[in-house]
Short mmCIF file of C-alpha atoms in Angstrom, two decimals:
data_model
loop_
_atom_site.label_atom_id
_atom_site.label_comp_id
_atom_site.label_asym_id
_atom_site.label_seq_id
_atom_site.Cartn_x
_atom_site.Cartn_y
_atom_site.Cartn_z
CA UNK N 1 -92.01 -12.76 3.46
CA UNK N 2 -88.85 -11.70 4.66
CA UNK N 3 -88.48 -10.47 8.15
CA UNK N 4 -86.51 -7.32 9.49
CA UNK N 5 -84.49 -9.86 11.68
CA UNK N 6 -83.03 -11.88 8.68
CA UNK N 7 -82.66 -8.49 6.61
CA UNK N 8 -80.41 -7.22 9.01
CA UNK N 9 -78.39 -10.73 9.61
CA UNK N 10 -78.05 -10.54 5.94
CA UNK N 11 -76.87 -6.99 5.54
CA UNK N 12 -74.43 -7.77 9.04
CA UNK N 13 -72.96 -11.01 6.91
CA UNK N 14 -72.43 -8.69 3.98
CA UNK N 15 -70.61 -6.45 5.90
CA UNK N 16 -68.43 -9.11 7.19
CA UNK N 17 -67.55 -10.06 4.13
CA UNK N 18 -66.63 -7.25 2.97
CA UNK N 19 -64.21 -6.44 6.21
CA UNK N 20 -62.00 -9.74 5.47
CA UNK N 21 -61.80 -8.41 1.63
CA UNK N 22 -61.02 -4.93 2.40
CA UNK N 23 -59.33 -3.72 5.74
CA UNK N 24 -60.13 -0.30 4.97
CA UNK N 25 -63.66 -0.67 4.86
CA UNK N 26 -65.76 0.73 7.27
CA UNK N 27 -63.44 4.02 7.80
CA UNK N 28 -60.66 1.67 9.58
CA UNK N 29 -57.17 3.43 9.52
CA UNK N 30 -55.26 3.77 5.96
CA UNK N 31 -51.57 2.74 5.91
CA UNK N 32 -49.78 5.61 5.08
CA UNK N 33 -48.38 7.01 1.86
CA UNK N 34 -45.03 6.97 1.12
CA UNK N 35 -44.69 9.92 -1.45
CA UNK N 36 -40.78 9.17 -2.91
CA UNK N 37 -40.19 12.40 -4.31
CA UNK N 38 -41.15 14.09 -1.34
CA UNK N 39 -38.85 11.96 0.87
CA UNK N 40 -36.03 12.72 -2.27
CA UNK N 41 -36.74 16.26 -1.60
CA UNK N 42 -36.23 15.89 1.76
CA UNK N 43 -33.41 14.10 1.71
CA UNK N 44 -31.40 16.67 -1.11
CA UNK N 45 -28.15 18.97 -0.24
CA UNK N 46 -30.30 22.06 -0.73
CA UNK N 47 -33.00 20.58 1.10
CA UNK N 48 -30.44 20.04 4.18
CA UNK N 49 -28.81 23.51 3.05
CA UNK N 50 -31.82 25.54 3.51
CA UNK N 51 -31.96 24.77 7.22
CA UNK N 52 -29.16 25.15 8.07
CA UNK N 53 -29.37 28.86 6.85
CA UNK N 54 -32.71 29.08 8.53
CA UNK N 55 -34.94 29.16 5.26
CA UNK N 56 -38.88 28.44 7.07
CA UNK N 57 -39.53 24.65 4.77
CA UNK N 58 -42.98 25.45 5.58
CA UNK N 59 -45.04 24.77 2.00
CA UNK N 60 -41.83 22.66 0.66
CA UNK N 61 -43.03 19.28 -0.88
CA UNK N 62 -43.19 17.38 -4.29
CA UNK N 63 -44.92 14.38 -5.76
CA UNK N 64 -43.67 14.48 -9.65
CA UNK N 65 -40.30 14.88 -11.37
CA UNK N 66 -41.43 18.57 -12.25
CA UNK N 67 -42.71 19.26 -8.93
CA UNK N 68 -39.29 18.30 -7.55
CA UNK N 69 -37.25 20.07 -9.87
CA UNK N 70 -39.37 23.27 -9.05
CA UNK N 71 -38.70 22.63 -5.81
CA UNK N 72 -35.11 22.23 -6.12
CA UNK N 73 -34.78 25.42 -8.12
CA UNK N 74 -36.36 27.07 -5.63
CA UNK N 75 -34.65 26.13 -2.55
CA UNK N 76 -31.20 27.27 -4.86
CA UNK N 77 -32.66 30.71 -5.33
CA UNK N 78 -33.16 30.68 -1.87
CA UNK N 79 -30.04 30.05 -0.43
CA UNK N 80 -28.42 32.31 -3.04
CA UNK N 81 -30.22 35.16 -1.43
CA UNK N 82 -29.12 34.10 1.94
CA UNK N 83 -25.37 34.00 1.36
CA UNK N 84 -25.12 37.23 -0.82
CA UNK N 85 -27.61 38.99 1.67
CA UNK N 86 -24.57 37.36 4.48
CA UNK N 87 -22.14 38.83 2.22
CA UNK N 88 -23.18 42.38 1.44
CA UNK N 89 -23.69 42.53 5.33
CA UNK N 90 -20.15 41.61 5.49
CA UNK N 91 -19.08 44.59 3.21
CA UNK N 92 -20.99 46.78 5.41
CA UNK N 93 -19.57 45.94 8.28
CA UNK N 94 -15.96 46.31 6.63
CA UNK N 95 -16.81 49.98 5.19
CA UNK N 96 -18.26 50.78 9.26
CA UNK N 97 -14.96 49.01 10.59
CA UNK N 98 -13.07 51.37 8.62
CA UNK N 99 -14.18 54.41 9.30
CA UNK N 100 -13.82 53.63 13.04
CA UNK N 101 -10.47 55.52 14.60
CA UNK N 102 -7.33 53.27 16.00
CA UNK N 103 -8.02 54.62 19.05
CA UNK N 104 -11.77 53.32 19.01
CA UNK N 105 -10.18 49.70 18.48
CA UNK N 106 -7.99 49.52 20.97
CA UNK N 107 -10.66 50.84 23.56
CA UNK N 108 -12.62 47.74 22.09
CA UNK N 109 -9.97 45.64 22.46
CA UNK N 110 -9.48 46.24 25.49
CA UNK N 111 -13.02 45.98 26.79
CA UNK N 112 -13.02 42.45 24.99
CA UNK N 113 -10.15 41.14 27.41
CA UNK N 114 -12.23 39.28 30.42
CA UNK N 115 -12.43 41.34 33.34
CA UNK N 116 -10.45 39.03 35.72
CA UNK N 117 -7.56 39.60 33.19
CA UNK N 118 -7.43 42.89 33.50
CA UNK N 119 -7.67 42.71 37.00
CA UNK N 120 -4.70 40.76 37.32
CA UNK N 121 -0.92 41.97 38.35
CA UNK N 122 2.11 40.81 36.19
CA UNK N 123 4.69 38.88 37.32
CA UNK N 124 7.98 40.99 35.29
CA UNK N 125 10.62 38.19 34.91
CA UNK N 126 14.09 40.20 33.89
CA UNK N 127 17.72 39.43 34.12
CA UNK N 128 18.30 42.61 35.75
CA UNK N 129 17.72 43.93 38.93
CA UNK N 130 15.02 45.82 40.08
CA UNK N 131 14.73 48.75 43.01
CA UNK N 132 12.70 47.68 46.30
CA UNK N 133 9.10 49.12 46.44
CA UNK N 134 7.71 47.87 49.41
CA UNK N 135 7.82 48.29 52.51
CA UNK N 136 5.25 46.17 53.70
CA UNK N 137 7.72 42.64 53.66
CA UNK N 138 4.97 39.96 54.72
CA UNK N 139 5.00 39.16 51.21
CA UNK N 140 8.64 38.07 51.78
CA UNK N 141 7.56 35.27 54.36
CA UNK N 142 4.39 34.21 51.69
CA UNK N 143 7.50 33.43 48.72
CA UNK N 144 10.08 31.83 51.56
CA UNK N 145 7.47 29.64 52.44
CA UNK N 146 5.80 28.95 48.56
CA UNK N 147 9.49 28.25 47.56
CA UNK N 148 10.34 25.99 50.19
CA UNK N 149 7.50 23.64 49.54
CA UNK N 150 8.49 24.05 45.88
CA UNK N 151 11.66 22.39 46.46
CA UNK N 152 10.34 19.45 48.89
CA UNK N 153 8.62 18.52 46.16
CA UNK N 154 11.24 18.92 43.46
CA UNK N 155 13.45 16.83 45.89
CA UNK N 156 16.08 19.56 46.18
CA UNK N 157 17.87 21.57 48.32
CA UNK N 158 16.76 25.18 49.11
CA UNK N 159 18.68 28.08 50.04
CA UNK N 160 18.23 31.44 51.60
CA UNK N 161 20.11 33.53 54.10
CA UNK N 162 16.83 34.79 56.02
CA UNK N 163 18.64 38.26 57.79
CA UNK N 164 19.75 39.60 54.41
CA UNK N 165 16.45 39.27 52.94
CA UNK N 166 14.50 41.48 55.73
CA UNK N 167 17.56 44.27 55.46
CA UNK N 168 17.30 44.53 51.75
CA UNK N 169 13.93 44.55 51.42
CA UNK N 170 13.92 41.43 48.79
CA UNK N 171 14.00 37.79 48.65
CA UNK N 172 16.52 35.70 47.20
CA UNK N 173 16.94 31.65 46.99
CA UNK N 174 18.96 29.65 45.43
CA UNK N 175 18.30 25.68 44.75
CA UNK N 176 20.70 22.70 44.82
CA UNK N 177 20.87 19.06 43.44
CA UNK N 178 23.82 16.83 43.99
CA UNK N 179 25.76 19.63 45.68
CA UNK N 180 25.26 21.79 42.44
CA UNK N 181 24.06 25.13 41.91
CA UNK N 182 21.09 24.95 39.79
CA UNK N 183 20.57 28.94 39.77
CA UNK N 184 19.43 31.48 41.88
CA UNK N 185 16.27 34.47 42.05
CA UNK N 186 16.24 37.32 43.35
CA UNK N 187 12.46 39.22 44.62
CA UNK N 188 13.02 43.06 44.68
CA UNK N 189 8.83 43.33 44.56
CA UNK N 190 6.27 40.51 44.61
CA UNK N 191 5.92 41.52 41.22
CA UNK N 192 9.47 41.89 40.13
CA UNK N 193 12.22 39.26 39.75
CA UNK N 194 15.36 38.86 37.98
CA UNK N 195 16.80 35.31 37.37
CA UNK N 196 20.27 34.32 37.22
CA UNK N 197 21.78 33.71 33.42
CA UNK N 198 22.69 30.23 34.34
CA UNK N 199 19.56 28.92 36.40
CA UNK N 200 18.41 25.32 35.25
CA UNK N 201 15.28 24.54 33.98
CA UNK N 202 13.42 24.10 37.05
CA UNK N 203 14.06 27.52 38.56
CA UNK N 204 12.22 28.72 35.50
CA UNK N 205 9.30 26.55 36.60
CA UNK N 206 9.02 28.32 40.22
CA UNK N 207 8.59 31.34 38.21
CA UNK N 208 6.08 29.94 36.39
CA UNK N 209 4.31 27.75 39.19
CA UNK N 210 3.87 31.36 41.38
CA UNK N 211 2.83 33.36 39.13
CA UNK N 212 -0.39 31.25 38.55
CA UNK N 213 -0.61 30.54 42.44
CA UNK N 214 -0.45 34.34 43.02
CA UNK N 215 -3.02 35.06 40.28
CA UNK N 216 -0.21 37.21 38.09
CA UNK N 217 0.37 37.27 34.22
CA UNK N 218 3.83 36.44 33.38
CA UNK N 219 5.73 38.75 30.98
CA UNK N 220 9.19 38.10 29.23
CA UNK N 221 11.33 41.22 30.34
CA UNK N 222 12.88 43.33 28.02
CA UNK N 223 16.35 42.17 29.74
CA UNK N 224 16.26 38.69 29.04
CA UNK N 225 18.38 37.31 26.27
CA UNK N 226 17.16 34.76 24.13
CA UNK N 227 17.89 31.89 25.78
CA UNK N 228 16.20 32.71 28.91
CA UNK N 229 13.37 34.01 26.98
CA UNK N 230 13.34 30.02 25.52
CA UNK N 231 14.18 28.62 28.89
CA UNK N 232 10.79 30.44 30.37
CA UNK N 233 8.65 29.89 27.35
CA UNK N 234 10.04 25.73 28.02
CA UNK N 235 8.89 26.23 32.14
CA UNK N 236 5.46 27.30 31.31
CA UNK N 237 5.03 24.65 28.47
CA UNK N 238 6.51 21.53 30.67
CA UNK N 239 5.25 23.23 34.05
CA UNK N 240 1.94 20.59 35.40
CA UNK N 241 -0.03 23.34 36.81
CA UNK N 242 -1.38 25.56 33.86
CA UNK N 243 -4.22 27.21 35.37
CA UNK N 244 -5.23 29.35 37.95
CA UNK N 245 -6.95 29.14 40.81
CA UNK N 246 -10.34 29.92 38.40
CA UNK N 247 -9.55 27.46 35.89
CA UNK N 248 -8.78 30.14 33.53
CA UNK N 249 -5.52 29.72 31.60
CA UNK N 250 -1.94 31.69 32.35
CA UNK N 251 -1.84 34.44 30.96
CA UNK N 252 1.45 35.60 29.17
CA UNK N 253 2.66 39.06 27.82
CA UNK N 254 5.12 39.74 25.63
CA UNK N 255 5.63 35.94 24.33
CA UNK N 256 8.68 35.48 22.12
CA UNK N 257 9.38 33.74 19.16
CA UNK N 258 11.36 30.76 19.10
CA UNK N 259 14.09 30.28 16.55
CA UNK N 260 14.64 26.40 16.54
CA UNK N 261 17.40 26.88 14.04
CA UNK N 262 19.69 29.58 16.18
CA UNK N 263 22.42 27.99 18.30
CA UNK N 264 21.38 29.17 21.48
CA UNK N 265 18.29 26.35 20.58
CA UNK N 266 20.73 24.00 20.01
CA UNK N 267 22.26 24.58 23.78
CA UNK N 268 18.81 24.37 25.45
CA UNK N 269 18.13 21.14 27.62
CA UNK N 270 16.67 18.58 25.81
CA UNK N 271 13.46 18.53 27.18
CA UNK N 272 13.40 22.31 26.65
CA UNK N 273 14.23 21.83 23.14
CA UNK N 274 11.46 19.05 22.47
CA UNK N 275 8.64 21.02 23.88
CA UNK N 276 9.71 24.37 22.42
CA UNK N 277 9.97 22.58 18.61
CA UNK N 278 6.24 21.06 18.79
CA UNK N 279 5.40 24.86 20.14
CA UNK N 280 7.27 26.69 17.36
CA UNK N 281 5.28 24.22 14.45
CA UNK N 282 1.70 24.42 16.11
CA UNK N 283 2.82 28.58 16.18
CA UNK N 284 3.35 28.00 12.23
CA UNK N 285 0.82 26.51 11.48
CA UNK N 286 -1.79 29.09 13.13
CA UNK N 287 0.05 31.70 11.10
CA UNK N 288 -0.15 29.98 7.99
CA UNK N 289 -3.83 30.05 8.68
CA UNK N 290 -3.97 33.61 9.55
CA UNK N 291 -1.67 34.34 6.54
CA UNK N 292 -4.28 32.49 4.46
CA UNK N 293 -7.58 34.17 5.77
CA UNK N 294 -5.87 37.55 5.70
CA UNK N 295 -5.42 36.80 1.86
CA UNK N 296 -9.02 35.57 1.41
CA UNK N 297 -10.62 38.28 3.14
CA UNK N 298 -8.17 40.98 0.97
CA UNK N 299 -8.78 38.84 -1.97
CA UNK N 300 -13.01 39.13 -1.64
CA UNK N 301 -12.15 43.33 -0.80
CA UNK N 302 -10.42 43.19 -4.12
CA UNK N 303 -13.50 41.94 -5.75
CA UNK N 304 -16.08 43.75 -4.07
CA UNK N 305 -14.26 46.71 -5.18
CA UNK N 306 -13.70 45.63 -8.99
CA UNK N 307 -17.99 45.25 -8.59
CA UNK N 308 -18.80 48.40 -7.00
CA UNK N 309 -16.28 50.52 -10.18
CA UNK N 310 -17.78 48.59 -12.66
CA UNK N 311 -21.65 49.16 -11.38
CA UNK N 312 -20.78 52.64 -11.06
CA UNK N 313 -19.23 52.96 -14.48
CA UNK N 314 -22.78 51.93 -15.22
CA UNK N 315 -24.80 54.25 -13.10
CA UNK N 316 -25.52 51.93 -10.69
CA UNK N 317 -24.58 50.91 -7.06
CA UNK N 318 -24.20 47.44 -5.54
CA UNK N 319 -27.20 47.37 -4.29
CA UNK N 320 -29.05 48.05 -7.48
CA UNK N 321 -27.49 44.92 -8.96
CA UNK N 322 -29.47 41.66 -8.65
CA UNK N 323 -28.28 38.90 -6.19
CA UNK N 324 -27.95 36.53 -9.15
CA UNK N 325 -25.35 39.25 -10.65
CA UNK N 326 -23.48 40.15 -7.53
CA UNK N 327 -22.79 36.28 -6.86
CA UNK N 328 -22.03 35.56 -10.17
CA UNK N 329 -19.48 38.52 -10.32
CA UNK N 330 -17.93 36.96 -6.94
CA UNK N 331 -17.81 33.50 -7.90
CA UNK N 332 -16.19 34.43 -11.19
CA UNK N 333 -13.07 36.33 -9.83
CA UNK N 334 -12.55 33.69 -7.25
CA UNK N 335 -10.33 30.80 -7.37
CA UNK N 336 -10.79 26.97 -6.67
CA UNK N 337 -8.58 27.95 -3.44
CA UNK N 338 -10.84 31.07 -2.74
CA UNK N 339 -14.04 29.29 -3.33
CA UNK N 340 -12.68 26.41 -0.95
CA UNK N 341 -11.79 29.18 2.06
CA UNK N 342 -15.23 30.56 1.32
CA UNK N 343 -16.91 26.86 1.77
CA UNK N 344 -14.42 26.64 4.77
CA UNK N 345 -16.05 30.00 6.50
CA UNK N 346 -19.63 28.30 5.94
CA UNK N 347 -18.54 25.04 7.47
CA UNK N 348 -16.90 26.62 10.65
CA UNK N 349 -20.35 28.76 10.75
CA UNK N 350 -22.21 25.29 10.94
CA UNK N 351 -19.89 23.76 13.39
CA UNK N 352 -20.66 26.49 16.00
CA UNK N 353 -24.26 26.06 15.70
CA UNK N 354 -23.44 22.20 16.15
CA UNK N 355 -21.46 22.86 19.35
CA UNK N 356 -24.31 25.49 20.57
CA UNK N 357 -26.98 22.94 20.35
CA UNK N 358 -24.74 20.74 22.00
CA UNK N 359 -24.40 18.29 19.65
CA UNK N 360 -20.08 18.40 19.13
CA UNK N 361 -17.39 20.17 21.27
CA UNK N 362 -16.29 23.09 18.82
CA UNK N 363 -13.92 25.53 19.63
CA UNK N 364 -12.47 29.06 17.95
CA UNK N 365 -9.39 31.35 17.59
CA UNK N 366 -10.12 34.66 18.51
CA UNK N 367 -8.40 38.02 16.95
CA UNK N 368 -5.75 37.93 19.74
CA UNK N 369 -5.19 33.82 18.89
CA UNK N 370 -7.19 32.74 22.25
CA UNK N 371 -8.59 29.16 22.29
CA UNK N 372 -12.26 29.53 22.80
CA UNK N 373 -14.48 26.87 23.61
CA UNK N 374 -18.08 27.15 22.23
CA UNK N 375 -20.71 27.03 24.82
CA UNK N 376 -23.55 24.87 24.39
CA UNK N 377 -26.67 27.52 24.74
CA UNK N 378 -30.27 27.27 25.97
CA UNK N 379 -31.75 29.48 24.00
CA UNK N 380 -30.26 28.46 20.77
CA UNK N 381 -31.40 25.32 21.63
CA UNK N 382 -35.08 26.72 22.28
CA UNK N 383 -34.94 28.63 19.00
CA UNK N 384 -34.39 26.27 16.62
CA UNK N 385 -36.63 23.56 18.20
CA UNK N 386 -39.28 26.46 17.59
CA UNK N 387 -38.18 27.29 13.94
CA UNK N 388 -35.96 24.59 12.58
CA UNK N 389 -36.49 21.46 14.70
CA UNK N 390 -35.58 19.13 11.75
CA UNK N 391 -32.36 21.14 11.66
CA UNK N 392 -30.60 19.30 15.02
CA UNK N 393 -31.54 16.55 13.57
CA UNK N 394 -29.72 16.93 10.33
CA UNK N 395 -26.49 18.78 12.32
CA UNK N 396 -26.74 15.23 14.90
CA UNK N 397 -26.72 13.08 11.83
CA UNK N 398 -23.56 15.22 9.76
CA UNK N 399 -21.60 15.55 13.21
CA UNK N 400 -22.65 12.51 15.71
CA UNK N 401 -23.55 13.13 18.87
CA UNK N 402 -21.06 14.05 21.20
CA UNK N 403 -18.02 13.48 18.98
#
């Protein structure tokens, strides 16, 4: 007769056994599966797509051809309805901007400018003479001083008859090299200077270099012929300091533009007419591109006009026709160059969600043609970790971090 004892070694020898055949017996832990179409699905365009445009991937998987062609379809449909939701808010917010009065803009406008810029004083630069409007004349001492330091460290010669100053209520200076005039400025107002028709480039830069240390936006006066309007634009291009005291950059009213073809160009110091030519192409090419969005933009107007006669021709608004009609209606008016402008306004969309999360330095050209650097943002961050956390993931991967 058997005994429990050996009954149990028996079953415990069995067991063993069947460990070495199996790995998995017993309940021990099961490699995982790698399911291919649901890493296929994963890894498609309108997979990607779909977060980026926020789409919750919740419920999103395949494991069969079909399944993933279901899928696929799907995730289409669903970015369709994205963008032409995106662009029928668009066309709202073009019929509201509209009906909005001129004077209602500019208010906007102006409550757009950052504050410390409309705090700030202008520096009027003219060829003509203005009429004293102080009487306080410390201010007199604060330039004497500024513009002797200014031409230390030019390594030139300044000049100033001190008496004639304090009984005309202004400041003038001249500067010297080599025993030659190099032009001369005349202060009627801390705010107010005329410049001499044939100062030198570096008296231009003064202007320039104290108007940013006294906080003031520089305009081109109304009196100054073109090439003193050049000669500035040149000082505050070339000049080293560029900001002020805030970091923010000059600001300039006014600007001209530069013909690099008129012969007053051609008489410009060569280091004038150097920095002024890569100016006047970077200038064209920002109004090409503003030339080129204003025609998109009219262009898509055009369309969404041609839809909204032709739905009510039929009885019917835009908003009674189906997404998969109103896109196809877009799409088919549009050129290759339209639907590329269109792909370009998507892409610039994803960039500044790149640079918010951090992940690539982006920046923008406002409506007034301001650089502005995109700020990488907390809670943008905080959001998508909570809705799309997959999505930084795919924007670190498309952009690279930190490039």
């Amino acid at each position: 007769m058997v005994s429990q004892a050996e009954k149990w070694e028996a079953r415990r020898k069995k067991t063993e056994e069947l460990k070495k055949q199996n790995k998995n017996f017993g309940g021990g832990k099961k490699p995982a599966v790698v399911n291919e179409w649901d890493e296929k699905l994963k890894a498609s365009d309108e997979y990607k797509k779909a977060l980026l445009l926020g789409v919750n991937m919740d419920g999103f998987s395949a494991d069969s051809q079909e399944k993933f062609d279901e899928q696929i379809e799907l995730l289409k449909k669903k970015i369709e309805e994205i963008e032409q939701s995106s662009e029928q808010q668009e066309e709202k917010s073009e019929q509201e901007q509209q009906e909005k009065q001129p004077e209602q803009q500019e208010e906007k406008s102006e409550q757009e400018k950052p504050q410390e810029e409309q705090k700030k004083e202008t520096l009027e630069v003219e060829s003509v003479e203005k009429e004293p409007t102080n009487d306080d004349l410390s201010w007199i001492n604060d330039k004497r001083a500024f513009y002797k330091e200014f031409a230390n460290q030019q390594g030139v010669i300044f000049k100033n008859d001190e008496q004639k100053d304090l009984s005309e209520r202004s400041f003038t200076f001249s500067l010297e090299k080599n025993g030659k005039s190099l032009g001369e400025v005349k202060y009627t107002s801390p705010n107010a200077v005329k410049i001499s028709n044939d100062s030198d480039l570096i008296m231009y830069q003064g202007l320039v270099k104290d108007a940013l240390n006294s906080n003031l936006k520089l305009s081109f006066g109304k009196s100054l012929n073109d090439t003193q309007k050049a000669m500035l634009m040149a000082a505050v291009l070339l000049n080293e300091q560029k900001t002020y005291a805030d970091g923010s950059g000059i600001v300039l009213e006014n600007v001209p533009a530069i013909d690099t073809k008129a012969e007053y160009f051609k008489k410009l110091p060569q280091k004038a007419q150097t920095v002024l030519t890569a100016y006047a192409q970077k200038q064209a090419q920002k109004d090409n591109k503003k030339e080129d969005k204003e025609k998109f933009n009219n262009k898509i107007k055009e369309l969404r006009t041609k839809i909204r006669t032709k739905a009510a021709a039929e009885g019917k608004n835009t908003t009674e026709l189906s997404k998969e009609e109103y896109r196809a209606a877009m799409l088919e008016g549009m050129t290759a160059e339209d639907k590329k402008a269109r792909q370009d306004k998507l892409d610039e969309r994803e960039k500044t969600l790149a640079a918010r999360l951090g992940i690539i330095k982006h920046s923008i050209i406002d409506k007034s043609g301001n650089k502005i650097e995109i700020q990488e943002s907390k809670d943008t961050k905080d959001l998508i970790n909570k809705q799309n956390p997959e999505l930084i993931k795919i924007l670190t991967d498309k952009y690279g971090k930190g490039r």
